[in-house]
Amino acid sequence: MSQRTPLSLARFWAIVTKEFIQMRRDRLTFGMIIGIPVVQLMLFGYAINGDPKHLPTALLLGDQSQQGRTLLTAMKNSDYFRFVTELHSEAEAEEALARGDVQFIITIPENFSHTLLRGERPTLLVEADATDPSATGNAIASLRTLIDSSLRQDMKGTLAFLAPGVPPIDLRVHARYNPEGISQYNIVPGLMGVVLTMTMVMITGLAITRERERGTMENLLSMPTRPLEVLLGKIIPYIFVGYIQVGLILVAARFLFHVPMAGSIPLLLLTSLIFIAANLAMGITFSTLAKNQLQAVQMTFFFFLPSLLLSGFMFPFRGMPEWAQMIGEVLPLTHFLRIIRGILLKGNGIHEVRGELWPILLFTTVVLTIGVKRYRKTLD
Amino acid sequence: MNDDFAIDVRGMTKRFGDHTVVNGIALQVRRGEVYGFLGPNGSGKTTFIRMLCGLLAADAGEGHCLGFDVIRESELIKRQVGYMTQRFSFYEDLSIAENLDFVARMYEVPERKKVVRESIDRLGLGGRQRQLAGELSGGWKQRLALAACLIHGPSLLLLDEPTAGVDPKARRDFWEQIHQLAVQGLTFLITTHYMDEAERCDRLAYLSYGNLLTNGTAAEVVAQSGLTTWTVSGPDLPHIAQQLRSAPGVLQAVPFGTTMHVSGTDGERLTRAIAPYRTEAYRWQPITPSLEDVFIHLMGSSKDNYSP
Ligand SMILES: Nc1ncnc2c1ncn2[C@@H]1O[C@H](COP(=O)(O)OP(=O)(O)O)[C@@H](O)[C@H]1O
Ligand SMILES: [Mg+2]
């Protein structure tokens, strides 16, 4: 019997159509859809620097000498580096960096100590994921003095023949993905996630409370509607709105900020869809919980602020305390930032991005389930 | 279950917190009947209607609405009920045609486009179909709301104060339409504060503070009240009204235009009470109490369940 089916396509489309018409007539909201990304783009032209420590670092050891160990110990003691793994090939290292598993890869070449002791200044290669320049800046700055002083102390005498002022080794830092360390490259793509989070959650957050406040909910509920029809019917039109914003920011990123676009744009658009859906689900669920539009706006900010602060947008994710990182991992924005920065700056493909999609999908499912459960079919 | 009744419920109860807003109401409305639902503001009329169509979960009660269980089968009831809310509840930012189309789609009305067009024509809304509902006057909003409630061909209409804020001409047209539809077999439950509308109902019920105080045809309601009423005309009526109200045997002295109705439940005592005022200047006449006298009496004698 039709009362048991959770969704009637006809009614679902009726709601989609209605929402589109209403959206078109609501000039203010439509202005906001365009205005918010523009204002944010202007405001966040600046970077906010943190001083993250204990950054995950991988080793590519070509030489097991005493001198190499001394160096690594000194780096570890500086608090900036945390050695998490030892890798065995260039390819492995490349992948770990692309996926964002590590921030640095330190390569100690073969015959390191041999060359050092002969006074021939061996190369120490440090590759950094510089997508977010503020995350790696301080660590790299500290490296040079660190290496110098530790080696000189450790090997007084042995290295005495080296002229003072000439560093004993040749330190090469490769700032990968964003070699010039331009913070806009990091901020502008991130802004897409921030703008989507704010507007999508807010717009849908108001969607049901508005019906309640205007009294139209009573009418809607007196008709044979199912919760899923109403909730999905209100979500779909705003996916379209989300894509307007995505387009706007991508165009600004390309032509105003000259952000490199190394990866696939279709992949970016696809992952954006999932992210947009997550935020719409959050908004619509707030909408079922809030008693009026003011509450819906308050809930939006309650969600937006942690997203802004704990996702790695404002502060480098790895610079945050562990509890903050745990909260951050739950938020869709955290994962979307990794995805979009990965695609645009690192040229990541679906293979690298996949791991960040699941948490967003899980979030969406859980949140939408709560929404459907909380959707009241009566006015009580 | 009796098929003659569109509404047949008993013990319907709704509480908000500690307050019993609808208190064990039983109501039977025959198919094809126009049933008036009266009572002062806050007496629970809207709440009762909302329970009938499943918009509020009843705390107690049982019975049938259009043959479906009123508690368990509200999804099925909704399909055959047209509910016109007290406050205009269609989309003000949608046009007349868009609103009607939306409602038709929600009910999955077959041949939707045709039905919507006919509905617009029948209402004489043709010239205004592109106008936004929010820009309509009270009378036109009411027409739109009624048209929307009828679009899926319901067999029961629940109309909550449909004529509040509507001019007399529109009110008369509206009732004309109600009676035509009733002849075709539709059942109406209509709340109203207007006595002339109450008199046009086949039967009526009167609520106060959630309790059903009386029901029946207008004549039955008057007879059941046990009131005796005199009408009086003459100079300075407010003055003698004040004196009469404190006289033993007088329950109420209510101005009606240029006359006044004086009522009591004990005819003998009432006659004695008015005797001192039956002078040359005043014209006294015994009358059958009007519905309004009865309702004022009922309102005065019922107790506010919000008061301690
Ligand atoms: N959702 C609600 N929550 C709390 N009290 C309510 C609610 N709805 C109605 N009431 C109260 O119930 C009483 C009856 O209201 P209502 O059914 O609207 O009366 P009427 O339609 O006869 O004017 C009023 O005192 C009103 O304040
Ligand atoms: Mg009411």
XYZ file of C-alpha atoms and ligand atoms in Angstrom:
716
model
C 0.000 0.000 0.000
C 1.288 3.393 -0.894
C 1.254 4.676 2.656
C 4.094 2.280 3.424
C 6.492 3.397 0.717
C 8.983 5.863 2.149
C 9.050 8.020 -0.964
C 6.666 9.008 -3.719
C 8.603 10.432 -6.660
C 5.704 12.695 -7.616
C 5.534 14.321 -4.196
C 9.301 14.491 -3.940
C 9.463 16.410 -7.231
C 6.608 18.617 -6.149
C 8.710 19.755 -3.209
C 11.843 20.169 -5.326
C 9.946 22.373 -7.777
C 8.378 24.416 -5.023
C 11.742 25.020 -3.361
C 13.220 26.187 -6.648
C 10.420 28.673 -7.194
C 10.708 29.976 -3.652
C 14.467 30.274 -3.940
C 14.137 32.280 -7.123
C 11.777 34.726 -5.428
C 13.898 35.148 -2.303
C 16.315 37.817 -3.502
C 18.064 38.241 -0.168
C 19.045 34.619 0.178
C 20.119 34.508 -3.408
C 22.295 37.554 -2.816
C 23.833 35.800 0.151
C 24.709 32.809 -1.982
C 26.850 35.014 -4.184
C 27.894 37.492 -1.486
C 29.324 35.115 1.085
C 32.027 33.617 -1.144
C 33.007 37.053 -2.417
C 33.326 38.552 1.064
C 35.236 35.575 2.392
C 37.617 35.626 -0.537
C 38.413 39.233 0.305
C 38.745 38.681 4.047
C 40.936 35.637 3.962
C 43.580 37.062 1.696
C 45.755 36.743 4.791
C 47.263 33.679 6.282
C 47.151 32.876 9.916
C 50.340 31.278 11.123
C 50.554 28.662 13.769
C 53.644 26.914 14.955
C 52.866 23.257 14.588
C 55.250 20.723 16.120
C 55.734 16.957 16.107
C 55.142 16.795 12.407
C 55.086 13.253 11.071
C 58.297 12.530 9.252
C 59.430 9.533 7.257
C 62.991 8.370 6.757
C 64.713 7.055 3.716
C 67.952 5.722 5.182
C 70.771 4.961 2.783
C 73.425 4.895 5.473
C 73.355 3.501 8.999
C 76.215 5.544 10.388
C 76.692 7.189 13.772
C 76.650 10.659 12.234
C 73.320 10.093 10.586
C 71.825 8.969 13.898
C 73.163 12.046 15.653
C 71.439 14.220 13.131
C 68.140 12.447 13.488
C 68.273 12.606 17.264
C 68.885 16.320 17.112
C 65.920 16.754 14.816
C 63.729 14.716 17.087
C 64.843 16.736 20.099
C 63.845 19.945 18.378
C 60.194 18.874 18.794
C 59.384 19.778 15.222
C 59.861 16.307 13.795
C 58.308 13.045 14.826
C 59.673 10.023 13.013
C 56.818 7.727 12.216
C 58.121 5.324 9.668
C 61.084 4.173 7.677
C 60.528 3.806 3.975
C 62.440 1.775 1.489
C 61.878 3.366 -1.892
C 61.365 6.693 -3.557
C 57.949 5.573 -4.785
C 56.759 4.740 -1.305
C 57.950 8.117 -0.099
C 56.177 9.883 -2.924
C 52.880 8.224 -2.090
C 53.091 8.878 1.637
C 53.609 12.554 0.935
C 50.769 12.759 -1.582
C 48.290 11.079 0.726
C 49.325 13.426 3.494
C 50.418 10.620 5.806
C 53.659 12.483 6.496
C 54.689 16.073 6.311
C 58.399 15.481 5.686
C 60.640 12.913 4.119
C 64.271 12.960 5.189
C 66.682 11.185 2.886
C 70.133 10.289 4.173
C 72.075 9.165 1.122
C 74.507 6.247 0.859
C 78.021 6.919 2.125
C 76.723 9.860 4.119
C 79.218 9.596 6.966
C 82.024 8.663 4.651
C 81.566 11.790 2.616
C 81.064 13.852 5.738
C 84.268 12.704 7.336
C 86.179 13.435 4.174
C 84.878 16.984 4.519
C 83.061 16.815 1.211
C 79.699 18.103 2.490
C 77.227 15.287 1.791
C 73.662 16.136 0.768
C 70.806 15.834 3.247
C 67.511 15.947 1.348
C 64.400 17.189 3.138
C 61.168 17.029 1.148
C 58.311 18.924 2.707
C 54.604 18.905 1.925
C 54.326 22.659 1.654
C 50.682 22.766 0.606
C 50.156 24.782 3.740
C 53.349 26.847 4.021
C 52.581 27.859 7.581
C 52.662 24.230 8.669
C 56.233 23.634 7.518
C 57.814 27.077 7.711
C 59.145 27.021 11.261
C 60.329 23.460 11.112
C 62.386 24.144 8.023
C 63.784 27.365 9.424
C 65.011 25.523 12.488
C 66.696 22.777 10.491
C 69.783 24.588 9.360
C 70.999 25.769 12.761
C 69.999 22.483 14.269
C 72.134 20.402 11.966
C 75.056 22.702 12.190
C 75.290 22.873 15.949
C 74.611 19.211 16.584
C 77.234 17.971 14.187
C 79.862 20.372 15.421
C 79.235 19.430 19.013
C 79.222 15.730 18.295
C 82.309 15.699 16.274
C 84.555 18.361 17.726
C 87.992 17.713 16.526
C 86.964 15.471 13.685
C 85.410 18.341 11.830
C 87.727 20.995 13.131
C 89.381 21.243 9.772
C 86.203 22.660 8.288
C 86.242 26.389 8.094
C 83.907 28.044 10.562
C 80.844 29.372 8.813
C 80.870 26.672 6.172
C 78.101 24.162 7.037
C 79.368 20.589 7.258
C 76.596 19.243 5.066
C 74.647 20.417 2.097
C 71.020 20.739 3.234
C 68.515 20.690 0.419
C 64.917 21.460 1.158
C 62.314 20.695 -1.462
C 59.098 22.466 -0.660
C 56.780 20.247 -2.609
C 53.423 21.201 -4.184
C 53.748 24.866 -3.330
C 57.406 25.666 -3.806
C 57.057 29.412 -3.429
C 55.166 29.002 -0.180
C 52.270 31.161 -1.327
C 49.648 30.906 1.366
C 46.785 31.795 -0.975
C 47.397 28.522 -2.754
C 46.418 26.869 0.445
C 43.748 29.271 1.637
C 41.716 29.835 -1.485
C 40.844 26.190 -2.183
C 40.184 25.782 1.531
C 37.829 28.693 1.327
C 35.613 26.726 -0.995
C 35.030 24.244 1.801
C 34.465 26.973 4.359
C 31.973 28.864 2.221
C 30.062 25.708 1.382
C 29.918 24.708 5.031
C 28.550 28.044 6.095
C 25.963 28.640 3.401
C 24.744 25.104 2.845
C 24.144 24.423 6.535
C 22.492 27.781 7.073
C 20.177 27.703 4.057
C 18.824 24.249 4.748
C 18.834 24.939 8.458
C 16.210 27.551 7.764
C 14.266 25.405 5.311
C 11.969 23.621 7.731
C 11.930 26.166 10.535
C 10.728 28.714 7.986
C 7.795 26.460 7.140
C 7.048 26.184 10.840
C 7.242 29.902 11.464
C 5.155 30.866 8.471
C 2.541 28.298 9.401
C 2.861 26.418 6.127
C 4.144 23.358 7.971
C 0.651 22.718 9.307
C -0.568 22.535 5.749
C 2.308 20.378 4.572
C 1.749 17.940 7.424
C -1.961 17.722 6.744
C -1.108 16.335 3.317
C 0.040 12.758 2.872
C 3.760 13.547 2.940
C 6.599 11.315 4.083
C 9.638 12.663 5.935
C 12.111 11.520 3.291
C 10.187 13.336 0.543
C 10.300 16.587 2.432
C 13.918 16.304 3.555
C 15.351 15.182 0.209
C 13.059 17.515 -1.691
C 14.539 20.396 0.249
C 18.134 19.227 -0.159
C 18.267 18.751 -3.932
C 17.738 22.372 -5.043
C 20.553 23.528 -2.822
C 23.056 21.158 -4.403
C 22.573 23.313 -7.450
C 23.244 26.392 -5.319
C 26.381 24.764 -3.929
C 27.702 24.273 -7.435
C 27.212 27.951 -8.206
C 29.513 28.713 -5.297
C 32.023 26.059 -6.301
C 32.165 27.567 -9.773
C 32.554 31.072 -8.427
C 35.456 30.165 -6.174
C 37.186 28.027 -8.773
C 37.091 30.905 -11.218
C 38.461 33.280 -8.588
C 41.142 30.778 -7.623
C 42.253 30.421 -11.205
C 42.157 33.984 -12.452
C 42.451 36.127 -9.321
C 44.800 34.085 -7.172
C 46.436 31.946 -9.870
C 46.160 28.830 -7.774
C 47.699 25.876 -9.609
C 45.227 23.210 -10.664
C 47.284 20.093 -10.925
C 44.540 17.507 -10.605
C 41.306 16.591 -12.313
C 38.514 19.157 -12.101
C 35.754 16.584 -12.744
C 37.045 14.634 -9.768
C 36.932 17.818 -7.742
C 33.336 18.459 -8.768
C 32.370 14.913 -7.893
C 33.909 15.068 -4.439
C 32.319 18.478 -3.925
C 28.945 16.844 -4.462
C 29.534 14.502 -1.567
C 30.739 17.333 0.614
C 27.792 19.549 -0.301
C 25.408 16.705 0.498
C 27.037 16.277 3.911
C 26.481 19.914 4.797
C 22.936 19.942 3.484
C 22.172 16.891 5.564
C 23.583 18.657 8.614
C 21.492 21.738 7.903
C 18.267 19.868 7.340
C 18.807 17.949 10.555
C 19.361 21.182 12.471
C 16.150 22.311 10.854
C 14.255 19.418 12.396
C 15.753 20.185 15.810
C 15.383 23.962 15.894
C 12.167 25.530 17.106
C 12.565 28.724 15.107
C 14.804 30.363 12.563
C 16.973 32.033 15.178
C 17.790 28.705 16.754
C 18.606 27.307 13.344
C 21.096 30.113 12.764
C 22.632 29.550 16.182
C 23.029 25.851 15.483
C 24.669 26.690 12.185
C 27.306 28.724 13.990
C 27.711 26.041 16.590
C 28.718 23.763 13.729
C 30.514 26.327 11.620
C 32.968 27.569 14.247
C 34.598 24.226 15.041
C 34.660 23.537 11.322
C 36.496 26.779 10.742
C 38.900 26.393 13.651
C 39.548 22.673 13.877
C 39.554 21.526 10.265
C 43.013 22.750 9.416
C 41.710 25.811 7.632
C 42.629 28.418 10.246
C 45.500 26.577 11.885
C 47.648 23.788 10.505
C 45.869 20.602 11.512
C 49.027 19.042 12.904
C 49.643 22.055 15.091
C 46.507 21.362 17.100
C 46.323 19.386 20.347
C 45.224 15.800 20.008
C 41.700 16.299 21.341
C 41.153 19.038 18.794
C 42.398 16.784 16.036
C 39.956 14.100 17.127
C 37.050 16.519 16.829
C 38.460 17.743 13.561
C 38.498 14.236 12.100
C 34.719 14.017 12.524
C 34.024 17.193 10.576
C 33.434 16.918 6.838
C 35.400 20.112 6.197
C 38.616 18.572 7.537
C 38.463 15.810 4.967
C 37.286 18.035 2.174
C 40.218 20.392 2.751
C 42.610 17.479 2.343
C 40.776 16.400 -0.787
C 40.622 19.750 -2.510
C 44.165 20.775 -1.626
C 45.297 17.341 -2.694
C 43.557 17.551 -6.038
C 44.466 21.129 -6.883
C 48.003 21.370 -5.515
C 49.271 17.809 -5.440
C 47.432 16.543 -8.472
C 45.964 13.693 -6.465
C 43.627 11.255 -8.163
C 40.827 9.095 -6.859
C 43.329 6.633 -5.434
C 44.777 9.145 -2.952
C 41.478 10.892 -2.289
C 39.383 7.819 -1.565
C 40.450 7.521 2.038
C 39.039 10.959 2.852
C 35.666 10.335 1.211
C 34.449 7.630 3.555
C 34.389 9.794 6.672
C 32.283 12.371 4.825
C 29.852 9.734 3.576
C 29.593 8.227 7.035
C 28.901 11.639 8.517
C 26.160 12.288 5.943
C 24.447 8.977 6.604
C 24.467 9.340 10.369
C 23.276 12.931 10.293
C 20.505 12.331 7.762
C 19.280 9.345 9.751
C 18.969 11.545 12.814
C 17.110 14.094 10.692
C 14.579 11.571 9.393
C 14.085 10.215 12.904
C 13.659 13.666 14.401
C 11.355 14.971 11.680
C 8.056 15.412 13.420
C 5.029 14.271 11.515
C 2.804 16.065 13.985
C 2.776 19.577 15.381
C 3.408 18.411 18.977
C -18.221 1.677 13.321
C -21.185 3.232 11.643
C -21.008 4.164 7.978
C -23.537 6.961 8.339
C -21.014 9.015 10.218
C -18.108 10.866 8.674
C -16.811 11.564 12.152
C -17.555 9.287 15.069
C -15.124 9.734 17.941
C -15.234 9.434 21.716
C -13.065 10.487 24.608
C -10.727 12.610 22.497
C -8.259 14.178 24.891
C -5.214 16.374 24.462
C -2.950 17.711 27.166
C -0.208 20.292 26.835
C 1.860 19.930 29.966
C -0.539 20.043 32.895
C -3.357 21.614 30.947
C -6.081 19.498 29.466
C -6.941 21.458 26.380
C -9.408 18.984 24.922
C -11.169 16.960 27.559
C -12.785 13.688 26.525
C -14.817 15.051 23.649
C -17.265 12.819 21.765
C -18.534 13.977 18.409
C -20.685 12.408 15.730
C -21.046 14.088 12.371
C -23.259 12.515 9.722
C -22.161 12.281 6.115
C -23.353 15.269 4.115
C -23.898 17.350 7.219
C -22.668 20.894 7.844
C -21.600 20.819 11.452
C -20.809 23.988 13.356
C -18.093 23.995 15.967
C -18.339 26.894 18.371
C -16.661 28.132 21.479
C -14.591 31.040 22.743
C -10.941 31.477 21.794
C -8.753 28.883 23.438
C -11.574 26.420 23.993
C -9.770 23.698 22.034
C -11.501 23.759 18.648
C -8.319 23.934 16.599
C -6.637 21.323 18.772
C -9.558 18.942 18.320
C -9.534 19.356 14.550
C -5.788 18.792 14.430
C -6.237 15.506 16.259
C -8.864 14.422 13.760
C -6.468 14.678 10.831
C -3.424 13.349 12.629
C -1.594 16.652 13.051
C -1.523 16.205 16.796
C -1.242 12.894 18.583
C -4.232 12.415 20.884
C -3.459 11.510 24.483
C -6.658 9.483 24.673
C -9.650 8.788 22.507
C -10.933 6.372 19.940
C -13.282 6.154 17.012
C -13.386 6.581 13.288
C -13.018 9.305 10.775
C -14.309 8.426 7.281
C -14.273 4.807 8.349
C -10.593 4.840 9.295
C -9.289 4.488 12.809
C -8.751 8.019 14.036
C -5.630 7.152 16.027
C -3.871 4.608 13.850
C -4.856 5.418 10.280
C -4.246 9.125 10.031
C -2.197 8.650 6.847
C -5.312 7.288 5.145
C -7.569 9.897 6.689
C -5.325 12.683 5.383
C -5.880 11.585 1.790
C -9.632 12.144 2.022
C -9.714 15.190 4.230
C -9.375 18.806 3.202
C -8.102 20.891 6.105
C -8.292 24.662 5.964
C -6.131 26.037 8.729
C -7.142 28.929 10.922
C -4.177 30.954 9.735
C -3.527 31.122 5.988
C -0.968 28.399 5.416
C -0.284 28.294 1.718
C 2.937 29.626 0.292
C 2.816 33.391 0.087
C 5.770 33.444 -2.280
C 4.066 31.095 -4.705
C 1.384 32.219 -7.133
C -2.186 30.983 -6.978
C -1.589 28.526 -9.795
C 1.685 27.313 -8.300
C 0.074 26.721 -4.926
C -2.782 24.735 -6.419
C -0.393 22.756 -8.574
C 1.762 21.966 -5.571
C -1.169 20.703 -3.546
C -2.432 18.612 -6.463
C 0.986 17.004 -6.805
C 1.227 16.293 -3.100
C -2.028 14.341 -3.306
C -0.935 12.712 -6.573
C -4.118 13.910 -8.230
C -4.675 12.209 -11.600
C -4.902 14.544 -14.628
C -3.377 17.207 -12.451
C -3.064 20.008 -14.993
C -6.706 19.746 -15.969
C -7.898 19.606 -12.378
C -5.877 22.669 -11.461
C -7.147 24.623 -14.451
C -10.746 23.723 -13.661
C -10.270 24.702 -10.064
C -8.936 28.106 -11.091
C -11.828 28.628 -13.500
C -14.467 27.527 -11.022
C -13.224 30.017 -8.473
C -13.111 32.816 -10.959
C -9.416 33.141 -10.184
C -8.436 33.004 -13.838
C -7.301 36.605 -14.141
C -5.202 36.380 -11.001
C -3.597 32.992 -11.277
C -0.106 34.445 -11.627
C -0.489 36.705 -8.626
C 1.500 35.747 -5.523
C -0.678 34.387 -2.752
C 0.912 36.807 -0.287
C -0.450 39.770 -2.239
C -4.068 38.633 -2.073
C -6.715 40.230 0.138
C -8.323 38.242 2.939
C -11.317 37.242 0.835
C -9.201 36.003 -2.039
C -6.863 34.132 0.276
C -9.856 32.374 1.711
C -11.093 31.414 -1.768
C -7.677 30.115 -2.674
C -7.461 28.116 0.543
C -10.857 26.549 -0.044
C -9.999 25.720 -3.653
C -6.756 24.101 -2.518
C -8.568 22.054 0.123
C -10.973 20.759 -2.492
C -8.486 19.928 -5.207
C -8.010 16.267 -4.328
C -11.736 15.625 -4.057
C -11.960 15.082 -0.285
C -15.107 13.741 1.314
C -14.661 15.623 4.590
C -13.695 19.258 4.975
C -12.389 20.623 8.248
C -12.589 24.397 8.062
C -11.084 26.325 10.965
C -12.561 29.833 11.194
C -12.707 30.082 7.411
C -14.549 33.398 7.391
C -12.530 35.316 9.971
C -11.551 38.668 8.498
C -13.667 38.269 5.387
C -16.214 40.860 4.258
C -19.987 40.101 4.481
C -20.464 39.621 0.752
C -17.581 37.144 0.521
C -18.915 35.438 3.627
C -22.318 34.962 2.031
C -20.797 33.618 -1.194
C -18.681 31.271 0.848
C -21.662 29.781 2.672
C -23.517 29.467 -0.593
C -20.703 27.309 -1.854
C -20.598 25.248 1.342
C -24.261 24.359 1.026
C -23.885 23.449 -2.635
C -21.030 21.119 -1.817
C -22.943 19.622 1.101
C -25.789 18.783 -1.249
C -23.264 16.869 -3.357
C -22.469 14.784 -0.295
C -19.457 16.497 1.269
C -19.305 16.695 5.041
C -18.217 19.875 6.792
C -16.954 20.613 10.244
C -16.673 24.394 10.506
C -15.554 26.513 13.409
C -16.930 30.022 13.617
C -17.659 32.869 15.983
C -20.517 34.247 13.899
C -24.039 33.513 15.106
C -25.578 33.832 11.657
C -23.160 31.162 10.463
C -23.952 28.968 13.438
C -27.616 29.171 12.492
C -26.841 27.978 8.977
C -25.338 24.735 10.270
C -27.387 21.528 10.344
C -26.139 20.856 13.830
C -23.626 22.385 16.139
C -21.517 21.793 19.188
C -20.315 24.265 21.789
C -16.972 23.936 23.509
C -15.596 25.741 26.489
C -12.233 25.145 28.124
C -11.932 21.826 26.332
C -15.316 20.509 27.396
C -18.223 19.882 25.075
C -21.073 21.738 26.790
C -23.903 21.124 24.374
C -24.703 19.888 20.881
C -27.604 19.353 18.537
C -29.626 21.457 16.104
C -29.917 25.158 16.913
C -33.433 24.623 18.257
C -32.307 21.696 20.407
C -29.406 23.667 21.804
C -31.737 26.491 22.768
C -34.268 24.128 24.313
C -31.605 22.263 26.284
C -30.312 25.474 27.783
C -33.489 25.912 29.895
C -33.213 29.693 29.548
C -36.085 32.114 29.780
C -35.464 35.391 27.994
C -37.108 38.772 27.816
C -36.285 41.511 25.380
C -36.559 45.123 26.409
C -36.252 48.446 24.620
C -36.273 51.943 26.049
C -34.001 54.696 27.371
C -30.749 54.285 29.275
C -30.541 50.489 28.945
C -26.910 50.230 30.186
C -28.025 51.716 33.482
C -30.823 49.234 34.197
C -28.642 46.422 32.845
C -26.204 47.076 35.641
C -28.941 46.991 38.262
C -30.581 43.903 36.786
C -27.366 41.910 36.767
C -27.233 41.936 40.551
C -30.935 41.113 40.909
C -31.779 37.550 42.060
C -32.921 35.309 39.193
C -31.141 37.311 36.476
C -28.234 35.473 34.928
C -27.387 37.904 32.197
C -28.440 41.169 30.621
C -26.954 41.452 27.159
C -27.291 44.380 24.741
C -28.514 43.453 21.231
C -28.335 46.526 19.049
C -30.884 48.956 20.461
C -32.541 46.316 22.621
C -31.394 44.151 25.480
C -31.928 40.462 26.286
C -32.425 39.586 29.933
C -32.215 35.878 30.745
C -32.455 33.481 33.668
C -33.035 29.774 34.197
C -35.922 30.265 36.611
C -38.826 31.958 34.790
C -40.734 32.898 37.977
C -37.846 34.597 39.667
C -36.878 36.353 36.466
C -40.382 37.786 36.109
C -40.219 39.035 39.666
C -36.785 40.535 39.122
C -37.802 42.592 36.114
C -41.155 43.695 37.575
C -39.839 47.003 39.015
C -38.578 47.998 35.564
C -41.781 47.317 33.633
C -42.783 50.964 33.437
C -44.331 53.162 30.721
C -40.982 54.006 29.169
C -39.953 50.391 28.531
C -41.326 47.744 26.205
C -40.877 44.241 27.585
C -41.567 41.041 25.639
C -40.874 37.373 26.367
C -38.914 35.696 23.505
C -37.279 32.426 22.616
C -33.625 32.824 23.587
C -31.262 33.303 20.649
C -28.221 31.100 20.134
C -26.106 33.965 21.325
C -27.979 34.169 24.626
C -27.414 30.479 25.076
C -23.713 30.669 24.260
C -23.147 33.623 26.539
C -24.859 31.680 29.254
C -22.760 28.589 28.592
C -19.554 30.593 28.544
C -20.428 32.276 31.827
C -21.266 29.061 33.610
C -18.270 26.973 32.543
C -15.161 26.985 34.630
C -11.712 27.882 33.407
C -9.539 24.828 33.910
C -6.463 27.063 33.854
C -7.600 28.812 37.017
C -6.769 27.117 40.325
N 1.158 23.573 20.796
C 0.589 24.024 21.933
N 1.287 23.999 23.087
C 0.735 24.427 24.243
N -0.514 24.888 24.349
C -1.268 24.936 23.237
C -0.749 24.509 21.972
N -1.713 24.656 21.047
C -2.780 25.162 21.693
N -2.525 25.334 23.012
C -3.450 25.831 24.030
O -4.590 25.041 23.961
C -5.738 25.815 24.176
C -6.726 25.574 23.060
O -6.227 26.172 21.893
P -6.983 26.045 20.505
O -7.235 24.629 20.200
O -6.160 26.802 19.515
O -8.327 26.808 20.791
P -9.365 27.460 19.781
O -9.037 26.970 18.398
O -10.696 26.974 20.260
O -9.229 28.938 19.904
C -5.289 27.241 24.302
O -5.261 27.574 25.674
C -3.913 27.236 23.734
O -3.117 28.174 24.373
Mg -8.597 28.036 16.819
